[in-house]
Amino acid sequence: MTFLIQQTLIYAIPLMIVALAGVFAERSGIINLALEGIMIFGAFIGVMFVRIMQASGGILAAKAAGDWVTLQGLELLAMLAAGIMGAIFSLLLSFASINLRADQTIGGTALNMMAPALVLFLVRIIANQNTLQMATGDSASWFMIKKSTLGIDKNTDLGFFGETFLNKTYIATYICIILFVVLSIILYKTKFGLRLRACGENPQAADSLGINVYKMRYAGTTISGFLAGMGGFVYALTTANCTANGDVAGFGFLALAVMIFGNWKPLNIAGASLLFGLFKCVAAAYSSIDINGDGVYWLAEIGVSSHLYRMLPYIITLVVLAFTSKKSRAPKAEGIPYDKSQR
C-alpha cells in the first residue's frame, strides 16, 4: 500500500499543479491549451539547470559530502528556473491572445507544436543526442529523500506514515502541495483572485469598475505558465529520472481533462488528480503493486495485456469527460478576446 500511495502521488502532483495552471489562465478568460508545450519547455529548462550546476565544484563537493540540504536547494532552484522560463514562454500565448486577439485554441496548439521541436533542437545542440540527461548520477541518488538522508538506519521501521511520506520521497512533491493550497486561497479568498475571476466571467463589468482586464489576463496566463513550467520539471524529476526529450507523456492534456472534470475548482481538481494519478500508477507499475501486502501481485497475474494497462488512464479520461463535460461550467468569457469598446 505504501508503494501504491507514493507512486500515485508522484503521478498526481504534476497533474494537480498543471491543472491549477489551467484554472488561473481560464479564470482570467484565456484558454491555455499550451500546457503540454509549456511543461515540455519547463522540463528541459529544469534538467538543463541541474546539468549546468553539476559542473560547479561546490555542488559536486556537496554531493560527495552528503550535504542533502544543498542538493535540495538545487532542486528548488531548478523548479524556480523552470517556472520562470515557463512564464516567459507563456507570454507568447498572452501576446497573441490579448494584444493580437488571435484565436486562443490555435495559439495554444502552435505552442504545443513548437515546444517539442525547439527542445529537441536545443538538446541535439547541447548533448548531440535526443535526450538531455544529468551530467552525472540520477534523480534518485541526487534528490530523493531516504532514511539515510535523514540520518536514520535503513533497517529502521518508521511506521506506515513515515515509510509512506518520509522515505523515498521528493521535496518537490510537498512544495507543489503547499503551492497548490496557497494559490487556491489566493484565487478564491483575495481581492486579486476576485478580480481575476471577474475578468473571466464578465470583463466588461470588471472594466467598468476600474479593473484593467488586459493586465489581469496577462497575470493569469503568466501564473499559469509558471506553474506549468514548474510542473513539467517536477514530472521529469520524479517520473523520467530527470531527463528531457521533448515529451511529457501527454500530462499537459491529462491536466486539461483533470481541470474540466474538476469543474475549474481546486478541491475537485485535487480529487480528480488523485484518481487519474492512481490509474497512471497502475499503468506504469501494475506488475509491482501488492494490493493486500500478501506478496501476491494480482494485477500482473490475472492475464490482462500490458497494453490495456497503459491505455487505462486515457480510456478513463475519455469516459469521465463523456459523462461529466456537460455538467462542467467553464468561465463565461473564456476564449473571447476582450474588446474595450463593447458593452
mmCIF file of C-alpha atoms in Angstrom, residues 59-340:
data_model
loop_
_atom_site.group_PDB
_atom_site.id
_atom_site.type_symbol
_atom_site.label_atom_id
_atom_site.label_comp_id
_atom_site.label_asym_id
_atom_site.label_seq_id
_atom_site.Cartn_x
_atom_site.Cartn_y
_atom_site.Cartn_z
ATOM 1 C CA ILE A 59 27.759 21.227 -5.956
ATOM 2 C CA LEU A 60 29.926 18.166 -6.612
ATOM 3 C CA ALA A 61 31.614 18.641 -3.238
ATOM 4 C CA ALA A 62 28.226 18.867 -1.542
ATOM 5 C CA LYS A 63 27.156 15.629 -3.207
ATOM 6 C CA ALA A 64 30.364 13.881 -2.184
ATOM 7 C CA ALA A 65 29.941 15.102 1.393
ATOM 8 C CA GLY A 66 26.301 14.019 1.520
ATOM 9 C CA ASP A 67 25.120 17.612 2.065
ATOM 10 C CA TRP A 68 21.480 16.920 1.312
ATOM 11 C CA VAL A 69 20.386 20.459 2.250
ATOM 12 C CA THR A 70 22.441 21.914 -0.607
ATOM 13 C CA LEU A 71 21.091 19.302 -3.014
ATOM 14 C CA GLN A 72 17.507 20.067 -2.005
ATOM 15 C CA GLY A 73 18.287 23.734 -2.549
ATOM 16 C CA LEU A 74 19.497 22.872 -6.053
ATOM 17 C CA GLU A 75 16.224 21.031 -6.673
ATOM 18 C CA LEU A 76 14.194 24.050 -5.557
ATOM 19 C CA LEU A 77 16.271 26.407 -7.704
ATOM 20 C CA ALA A 78 15.710 24.148 -10.721
ATOM 21 C CA MET A 79 11.956 24.256 -10.052
ATOM 22 C CA LEU A 80 12.145 28.043 -9.864
ATOM 23 C CA ALA A 81 14.133 28.298 -13.105
ATOM 24 C CA ALA A 82 11.680 26.009 -14.905
ATOM 25 C CA GLY A 83 8.752 28.062 -13.615
ATOM 26 C CA ILE A 84 10.266 31.401 -14.651
ATOM 27 C CA MET A 85 11.078 30.207 -18.152
ATOM 28 C CA GLY A 86 7.633 28.626 -18.417
ATOM 29 C CA ALA A 87 6.123 32.002 -17.528
ATOM 30 C CA ILE A 88 8.250 33.707 -20.186
ATOM 31 C CA PHE A 89 7.270 31.077 -22.759
ATOM 32 C CA SER A 90 3.588 31.635 -21.931
ATOM 33 C CA LEU A 91 3.942 35.317 -22.846
ATOM 34 C CA LEU A 92 3.787 34.203 -26.489
ATOM 35 C CA LEU A 93 0.251 32.973 -25.861
ATOM 36 C CA SER A 94 -0.615 36.109 -23.855
ATOM 37 C CA PHE A 95 0.590 38.462 -26.572
ATOM 38 C CA ALA A 96 -1.192 36.563 -29.341
ATOM 39 C CA SER A 97 -4.439 36.238 -27.378
ATOM 40 C CA ILE A 98 -4.638 39.646 -25.701
ATOM 41 C CA ASN A 99 -2.810 42.086 -27.964
ATOM 42 C CA LEU A 100 -3.379 40.448 -31.338
ATOM 43 C CA ARG A 101 -6.769 38.932 -30.406
ATOM 44 C CA ALA A 102 -5.790 35.736 -32.177
ATOM 45 C CA ASP A 103 -7.729 32.516 -31.818
ATOM 46 C CA GLN A 104 -6.578 31.118 -28.465
ATOM 47 C CA THR A 105 -7.070 27.491 -29.446
ATOM 48 C CA ILE A 106 -4.841 27.882 -32.476
ATOM 49 C CA GLY A 107 -2.273 29.833 -30.439
ATOM 50 C CA GLY A 108 -2.087 27.118 -27.790
ATOM 51 C CA THR A 109 -1.834 24.398 -30.426
ATOM 52 C CA ALA A 110 1.001 26.277 -32.126
ATOM 53 C CA LEU A 111 2.962 26.423 -28.864
ATOM 54 C CA ASN A 112 2.349 22.708 -28.309
ATOM 55 C CA MET A 113 3.883 22.029 -31.710
ATOM 56 C CA MET A 114 6.746 24.474 -31.290
ATOM 57 C CA ALA A 115 7.893 23.400 -27.807
ATOM 58 C CA PRO A 116 8.977 19.800 -28.552
ATOM 59 C CA ALA A 117 10.640 20.872 -31.804
ATOM 60 C CA LEU A 118 12.542 23.656 -30.018
ATOM 61 C CA VAL A 119 13.533 21.404 -27.125
ATOM 62 C CA LEU A 120 14.768 18.596 -29.374
ATOM 63 C CA PHE A 121 16.714 21.126 -31.452
ATOM 64 C CA LEU A 122 18.427 22.502 -28.346
ATOM 65 C CA VAL A 123 19.049 19.028 -26.918
ATOM 66 C CA ARG A 124 20.746 17.948 -30.146
ATOM 67 C CA ILE A 125 22.987 21.028 -29.997
ATOM 68 C CA ILE A 126 23.842 20.590 -26.310
ATOM 69 C CA ALA A 127 24.125 16.816 -25.940
ATOM 70 C CA ASN A 128 24.317 15.586 -29.547
ATOM 71 C CA GLN A 129 21.572 13.082 -28.792
ATOM 72 C CA ASN A 130 17.790 13.017 -28.425
ATOM 73 C CA THR A 131 17.679 13.012 -24.624
ATOM 74 C CA LEU A 132 19.162 15.542 -22.211
ATOM 75 C CA GLN A 133 20.347 13.887 -19.004
ATOM 76 C CA MET A 134 22.024 14.952 -15.801
ATOM 77 C CA ALA A 135 25.777 15.344 -16.135
ATOM 78 C CA THR A 136 26.289 12.646 -13.509
ATOM 79 C CA GLY A 137 24.097 10.343 -11.457
ATOM 80 C CA ASP A 138 20.319 10.191 -11.477
ATOM 81 C CA SER A 139 17.460 11.983 -9.764
ATOM 82 C CA ALA A 140 17.030 9.351 -7.046
ATOM 83 C CA SER A 141 20.682 9.442 -5.937
ATOM 84 C CA TRP A 142 20.813 13.242 -6.002
ATOM 85 C CA PHE A 143 17.408 14.435 -4.842
ATOM 86 C CA MET A 144 15.333 11.616 -3.320
ATOM 87 C CA ILE A 145 14.926 11.858 0.446
ATOM 88 C CA LYS A 146 15.626 8.499 2.092
ATOM 89 C CA LYS A 147 16.148 7.259 5.627
ATOM 90 C CA SER A 148 19.897 7.588 5.257
ATOM 91 C CA THR A 149 19.422 11.185 4.128
ATOM 92 C CA LEU A 150 17.794 11.955 7.480
ATOM 93 C CA GLY A 151 20.452 10.044 9.412
ATOM 94 C CA ILE A 152 18.181 7.066 10.120
ATOM 95 C CA ASP A 153 19.339 3.482 9.686
ATOM 96 C CA LYS A 154 17.798 1.935 6.590
ATOM 97 C CA ASN A 155 16.544 -1.053 8.588
ATOM 98 C CA THR A 156 14.551 1.142 10.972
ATOM 99 C CA ASP A 157 10.783 0.846 10.599
ATOM 100 C CA LEU A 158 9.225 4.319 10.549
ATOM 101 C CA GLY A 159 5.675 3.002 10.578
ATOM 102 C CA PHE A 160 3.103 3.453 7.858
ATOM 103 C CA PHE A 161 3.137 7.259 7.894
ATOM 104 C CA GLY A 162 6.916 7.562 7.967
ATOM 105 C CA GLU A 163 7.537 4.912 5.322
ATOM 106 C CA THR A 164 4.907 6.464 3.038
ATOM 107 C CA PHE A 165 5.572 10.186 3.370
ATOM 108 C CA LEU A 166 9.179 10.496 4.597
ATOM 109 C CA ASN A 167 11.107 7.645 2.976
ATOM 110 C CA LYS A 168 11.884 7.661 -0.762
ATOM 111 C CA THR A 169 10.113 10.947 -1.435
ATOM 112 C CA TYR A 170 10.945 14.211 -3.184
ATOM 113 C CA ILE A 171 10.669 17.607 -1.537
ATOM 114 C CA ALA A 172 9.240 18.866 -4.844
ATOM 115 C CA THR A 173 6.070 16.887 -4.106
ATOM 116 C CA TYR A 174 5.413 18.746 -0.860
ATOM 117 C CA ILE A 175 6.406 22.123 -2.288
ATOM 118 C CA CYS A 176 3.798 21.632 -5.029
ATOM 119 C CA ILE A 177 1.131 20.705 -2.470
ATOM 120 C CA ILE A 178 1.883 23.816 -0.398
ATOM 121 C CA LEU A 179 1.883 25.986 -3.516
ATOM 122 C CA PHE A 180 -1.413 24.459 -4.636
ATOM 123 C CA VAL A 181 -3.070 25.297 -1.309
ATOM 124 C CA VAL A 182 -1.650 28.848 -1.153
ATOM 125 C CA LEU A 183 -2.606 29.710 -4.753
ATOM 126 C CA SER A 184 -6.080 28.220 -4.308
ATOM 127 C CA ILE A 185 -6.599 30.521 -1.315
ATOM 128 C CA ILE A 186 -5.306 33.479 -3.322
ATOM 129 C CA LEU A 187 -7.664 32.669 -6.193
ATOM 130 C CA TYR A 188 -10.789 32.466 -4.033
ATOM 131 C CA LYS A 189 -10.089 34.472 -0.883
ATOM 132 C CA THR A 190 -8.255 37.609 -2.020
ATOM 133 C CA LYS A 191 -9.061 40.770 -3.927
ATOM 134 C CA PHE A 192 -6.643 39.767 -6.684
ATOM 135 C CA GLY A 193 -8.388 36.424 -7.123
ATOM 136 C CA LEU A 194 -11.816 38.067 -7.238
ATOM 137 C CA ARG A 195 -10.670 40.487 -9.920
ATOM 138 C CA LEU A 196 -9.046 37.693 -11.919
ATOM 139 C CA ARG A 197 -12.227 35.607 -11.875
ATOM 140 C CA ALA A 198 -14.325 38.634 -12.756
ATOM 141 C CA CYS A 199 -12.282 39.103 -15.934
ATOM 142 C CA GLY A 200 -13.120 35.559 -16.950
ATOM 143 C CA GLU A 201 -16.822 35.886 -16.244
ATOM 144 C CA ASN A 202 -17.732 39.412 -17.329
ATOM 145 C CA PRO A 203 -14.743 41.512 -18.436
ATOM 146 C CA GLN A 204 -16.944 44.468 -19.449
ATOM 147 C CA ALA A 205 -18.369 44.724 -15.938
ATOM 148 C CA ALA A 206 -14.896 44.342 -14.451
ATOM 149 C CA ASP A 207 -13.585 47.117 -16.698
ATOM 150 C CA SER A 208 -16.425 49.409 -15.651
ATOM 151 C CA LEU A 209 -15.220 49.034 -12.051
ATOM 152 C CA GLY A 210 -11.715 50.148 -12.970
ATOM 153 C CA ILE A 211 -10.102 46.715 -13.303
ATOM 154 C CA ASN A 212 -7.537 46.510 -16.091
ATOM 155 C CA VAL A 213 -8.716 43.392 -17.923
ATOM 156 C CA TYR A 214 -5.608 43.179 -20.094
ATOM 157 C CA LYS A 215 -3.262 43.225 -17.106
ATOM 158 C CA MET A 216 -5.319 40.665 -15.212
ATOM 159 C CA ARG A 217 -5.339 38.321 -18.187
ATOM 160 C CA TYR A 218 -1.593 38.729 -18.571
ATOM 161 C CA ALA A 219 -1.216 37.948 -14.863
ATOM 162 C CA GLY A 220 -3.428 34.857 -15.067
ATOM 163 C CA THR A 221 -1.625 33.464 -18.109
ATOM 164 C CA THR A 222 1.823 34.229 -16.659
ATOM 165 C CA ILE A 223 0.993 32.450 -13.389
ATOM 166 C CA SER A 224 -0.345 29.606 -15.500
ATOM 167 C CA GLY A 225 2.925 29.438 -17.440
ATOM 168 C CA PHE A 226 4.970 29.470 -14.227
ATOM 169 C CA LEU A 227 3.010 26.580 -12.724
ATOM 170 C CA ALA A 228 3.037 24.553 -15.948
ATOM 171 C CA GLY A 229 6.788 25.037 -16.421
ATOM 172 C CA MET A 230 7.462 24.019 -12.833
ATOM 173 C CA GLY A 231 5.088 21.062 -13.184
ATOM 174 C CA GLY A 232 6.999 19.948 -16.265
ATOM 175 C CA PHE A 233 10.250 19.789 -14.331
ATOM 176 C CA VAL A 234 8.597 18.018 -11.391
ATOM 177 C CA TYR A 235 7.314 15.417 -13.858
ATOM 178 C CA ALA A 236 10.797 14.997 -15.343
ATOM 179 C CA LEU A 237 12.388 14.805 -11.891
ATOM 180 C CA THR A 238 10.053 12.248 -10.327
ATOM 181 C CA THR A 239 8.981 10.025 -13.237
ATOM 182 C CA ALA A 240 11.543 10.490 -16.022
ATOM 183 C CA ASN A 241 14.767 10.281 -13.973
ATOM 184 C CA CYS A 242 15.490 13.977 -14.540
ATOM 185 C CA THR A 243 15.707 13.740 -18.320
ATOM 186 C CA ALA A 244 14.210 15.877 -21.095
ATOM 187 C CA ASN A 245 13.389 14.544 -24.545
ATOM 188 C CA GLY A 246 10.593 16.775 -25.827
ATOM 189 C CA ASP A 247 7.837 14.635 -24.324
ATOM 190 C CA VAL A 248 5.857 14.570 -21.063
ATOM 191 C CA ALA A 249 3.613 11.587 -21.903
ATOM 192 C CA GLY A 250 0.565 13.737 -22.543
ATOM 193 C CA PHE A 251 0.439 15.051 -18.970
ATOM 194 C CA GLY A 252 -0.478 18.542 -20.196
ATOM 195 C CA PHE A 253 -3.562 17.226 -21.953
ATOM 196 C CA LEU A 254 -4.417 14.996 -18.993
ATOM 197 C CA ALA A 255 -4.183 18.099 -16.796
ATOM 198 C CA LEU A 256 -6.738 19.814 -19.042
ATOM 199 C CA ALA A 257 -9.032 16.811 -18.560
ATOM 200 C CA VAL A 258 -8.492 16.986 -14.792
ATOM 201 C CA MET A 259 -9.348 20.700 -14.843
ATOM 202 C CA ILE A 260 -12.595 20.128 -16.742
ATOM 203 C CA PHE A 261 -13.512 17.101 -14.618
ATOM 204 C CA GLY A 262 -12.808 19.178 -11.514
ATOM 205 C CA ASN A 263 -15.093 21.938 -12.833
ATOM 206 C CA TRP A 264 -12.345 24.575 -12.525
ATOM 207 C CA LYS A 265 -12.410 24.255 -8.703
ATOM 208 C CA PRO A 266 -9.190 23.475 -6.763
ATOM 209 C CA LEU A 267 -10.676 20.957 -4.315
ATOM 210 C CA ASN A 268 -12.332 18.990 -7.101
ATOM 211 C CA ILE A 269 -9.113 19.171 -9.125
ATOM 212 C CA ALA A 270 -7.132 17.678 -6.218
ATOM 213 C CA GLY A 271 -9.540 14.728 -6.042
ATOM 214 C CA ALA A 272 -9.531 14.253 -9.813
ATOM 215 C CA SER A 273 -5.722 14.365 -9.876
ATOM 216 C CA LEU A 274 -5.517 11.570 -7.306
ATOM 217 C CA LEU A 275 -7.961 9.487 -9.362
ATOM 218 C CA PHE A 276 -6.044 9.982 -12.597
ATOM 219 C CA GLY A 277 -2.734 9.547 -10.763
ATOM 220 C CA LEU A 278 -3.930 6.196 -9.419
ATOM 221 C CA PHE A 279 -4.717 4.872 -12.885
ATOM 222 C CA LYS A 280 -1.438 6.262 -14.227
ATOM 223 C CA CYS A 281 0.339 4.447 -11.391
ATOM 224 C CA VAL A 282 -1.453 1.201 -12.257
ATOM 225 C CA ALA A 283 -0.480 1.623 -15.912
ATOM 226 C CA ALA A 284 3.188 2.192 -15.109
ATOM 227 C CA ALA A 285 3.740 -0.247 -12.223
ATOM 228 C CA TYR A 286 0.966 -2.849 -12.316
ATOM 229 C CA SER A 287 3.491 -5.695 -12.085
ATOM 230 C CA SER A 288 4.932 -4.300 -8.825
ATOM 231 C CA ILE A 289 1.722 -3.457 -6.968
ATOM 232 C CA ASP A 290 0.936 -5.683 -3.988
ATOM 233 C CA ILE A 291 -2.556 -4.540 -3.057
ATOM 234 C CA ASN A 292 -3.068 -6.628 0.109
ATOM 235 C CA GLY A 293 0.548 -6.844 1.219
ATOM 236 C CA ASP A 294 0.449 -10.627 0.946
ATOM 237 C CA GLY A 295 3.169 -10.963 -1.675
ATOM 238 C CA VAL A 296 0.697 -11.620 -4.493
ATOM 239 C CA TYR A 297 0.905 -9.265 -7.464
ATOM 240 C CA TRP A 298 -2.682 -9.770 -8.522
ATOM 241 C CA LEU A 299 -2.747 -7.245 -11.379
ATOM 242 C CA ALA A 300 0.198 -8.955 -13.061
ATOM 243 C CA GLU A 301 -1.255 -12.440 -12.649
ATOM 244 C CA ILE A 302 -4.804 -12.049 -13.995
ATOM 245 C CA GLY A 303 -3.602 -12.266 -17.589
ATOM 246 C CA VAL A 304 -4.633 -8.794 -18.765
ATOM 247 C CA SER A 305 -2.453 -7.400 -21.564
ATOM 248 C CA SER A 306 0.098 -4.794 -20.523
ATOM 249 C CA HIS A 307 -1.115 -2.635 -23.405
ATOM 250 C CA LEU A 308 -4.545 -2.373 -21.765
ATOM 251 C CA TYR A 309 -2.982 -1.130 -18.539
ATOM 252 C CA ARG A 310 -1.045 1.518 -20.479
ATOM 253 C CA MET A 311 -4.244 2.600 -22.238
ATOM 254 C CA LEU A 312 -6.209 2.724 -18.978
ATOM 255 C CA PRO A 313 -5.516 6.364 -17.943
ATOM 256 C CA TYR A 314 -6.556 7.649 -21.361
ATOM 257 C CA ILE A 315 -9.633 5.404 -21.537
ATOM 258 C CA ILE A 316 -10.673 6.677 -18.109
ATOM 259 C CA THR A 317 -10.111 10.230 -19.330
ATOM 260 C CA LEU A 318 -12.466 9.738 -22.275
ATOM 261 C CA VAL A 319 -15.112 8.000 -20.159
ATOM 262 C CA VAL A 320 -15.014 10.602 -17.386
ATOM 263 C CA LEU A 321 -15.206 13.533 -19.808
ATOM 264 C CA ALA A 322 -18.048 11.880 -21.727
ATOM 265 C CA PHE A 323 -20.169 11.734 -18.571
ATOM 266 C CA THR A 324 -19.110 14.948 -16.839
ATOM 267 C CA SER A 325 -18.328 17.526 -19.519
ATOM 268 C CA LYS A 326 -21.996 18.507 -19.986
ATOM 269 C CA LYS A 327 -22.246 19.433 -16.307
ATOM 270 C CA SER A 328 -18.995 21.383 -16.280
ATOM 271 C CA ARG A 329 -19.381 25.131 -16.191
ATOM 272 C CA ALA A 330 -16.492 26.972 -17.795
ATOM 273 C CA PRO A 331 -15.896 30.706 -17.180
ATOM 274 C CA LYS A 332 -18.353 32.569 -19.425
ATOM 275 C CA ALA A 333 -15.807 34.792 -21.162
ATOM 276 C CA GLU A 334 -13.009 32.282 -21.673
ATOM 277 C CA GLY A 335 -11.671 32.221 -25.190
ATOM 278 C CA ILE A 336 -13.361 35.504 -26.119
ATOM 279 C CA PRO A 337 -10.906 38.315 -26.949
ATOM 280 C CA TYR A 338 -11.749 41.380 -24.887
ATOM 281 C CA ASP A 339 -12.792 44.464 -26.816
ATOM 282 C CA LYS A 340 -12.853 47.561 -24.628
#
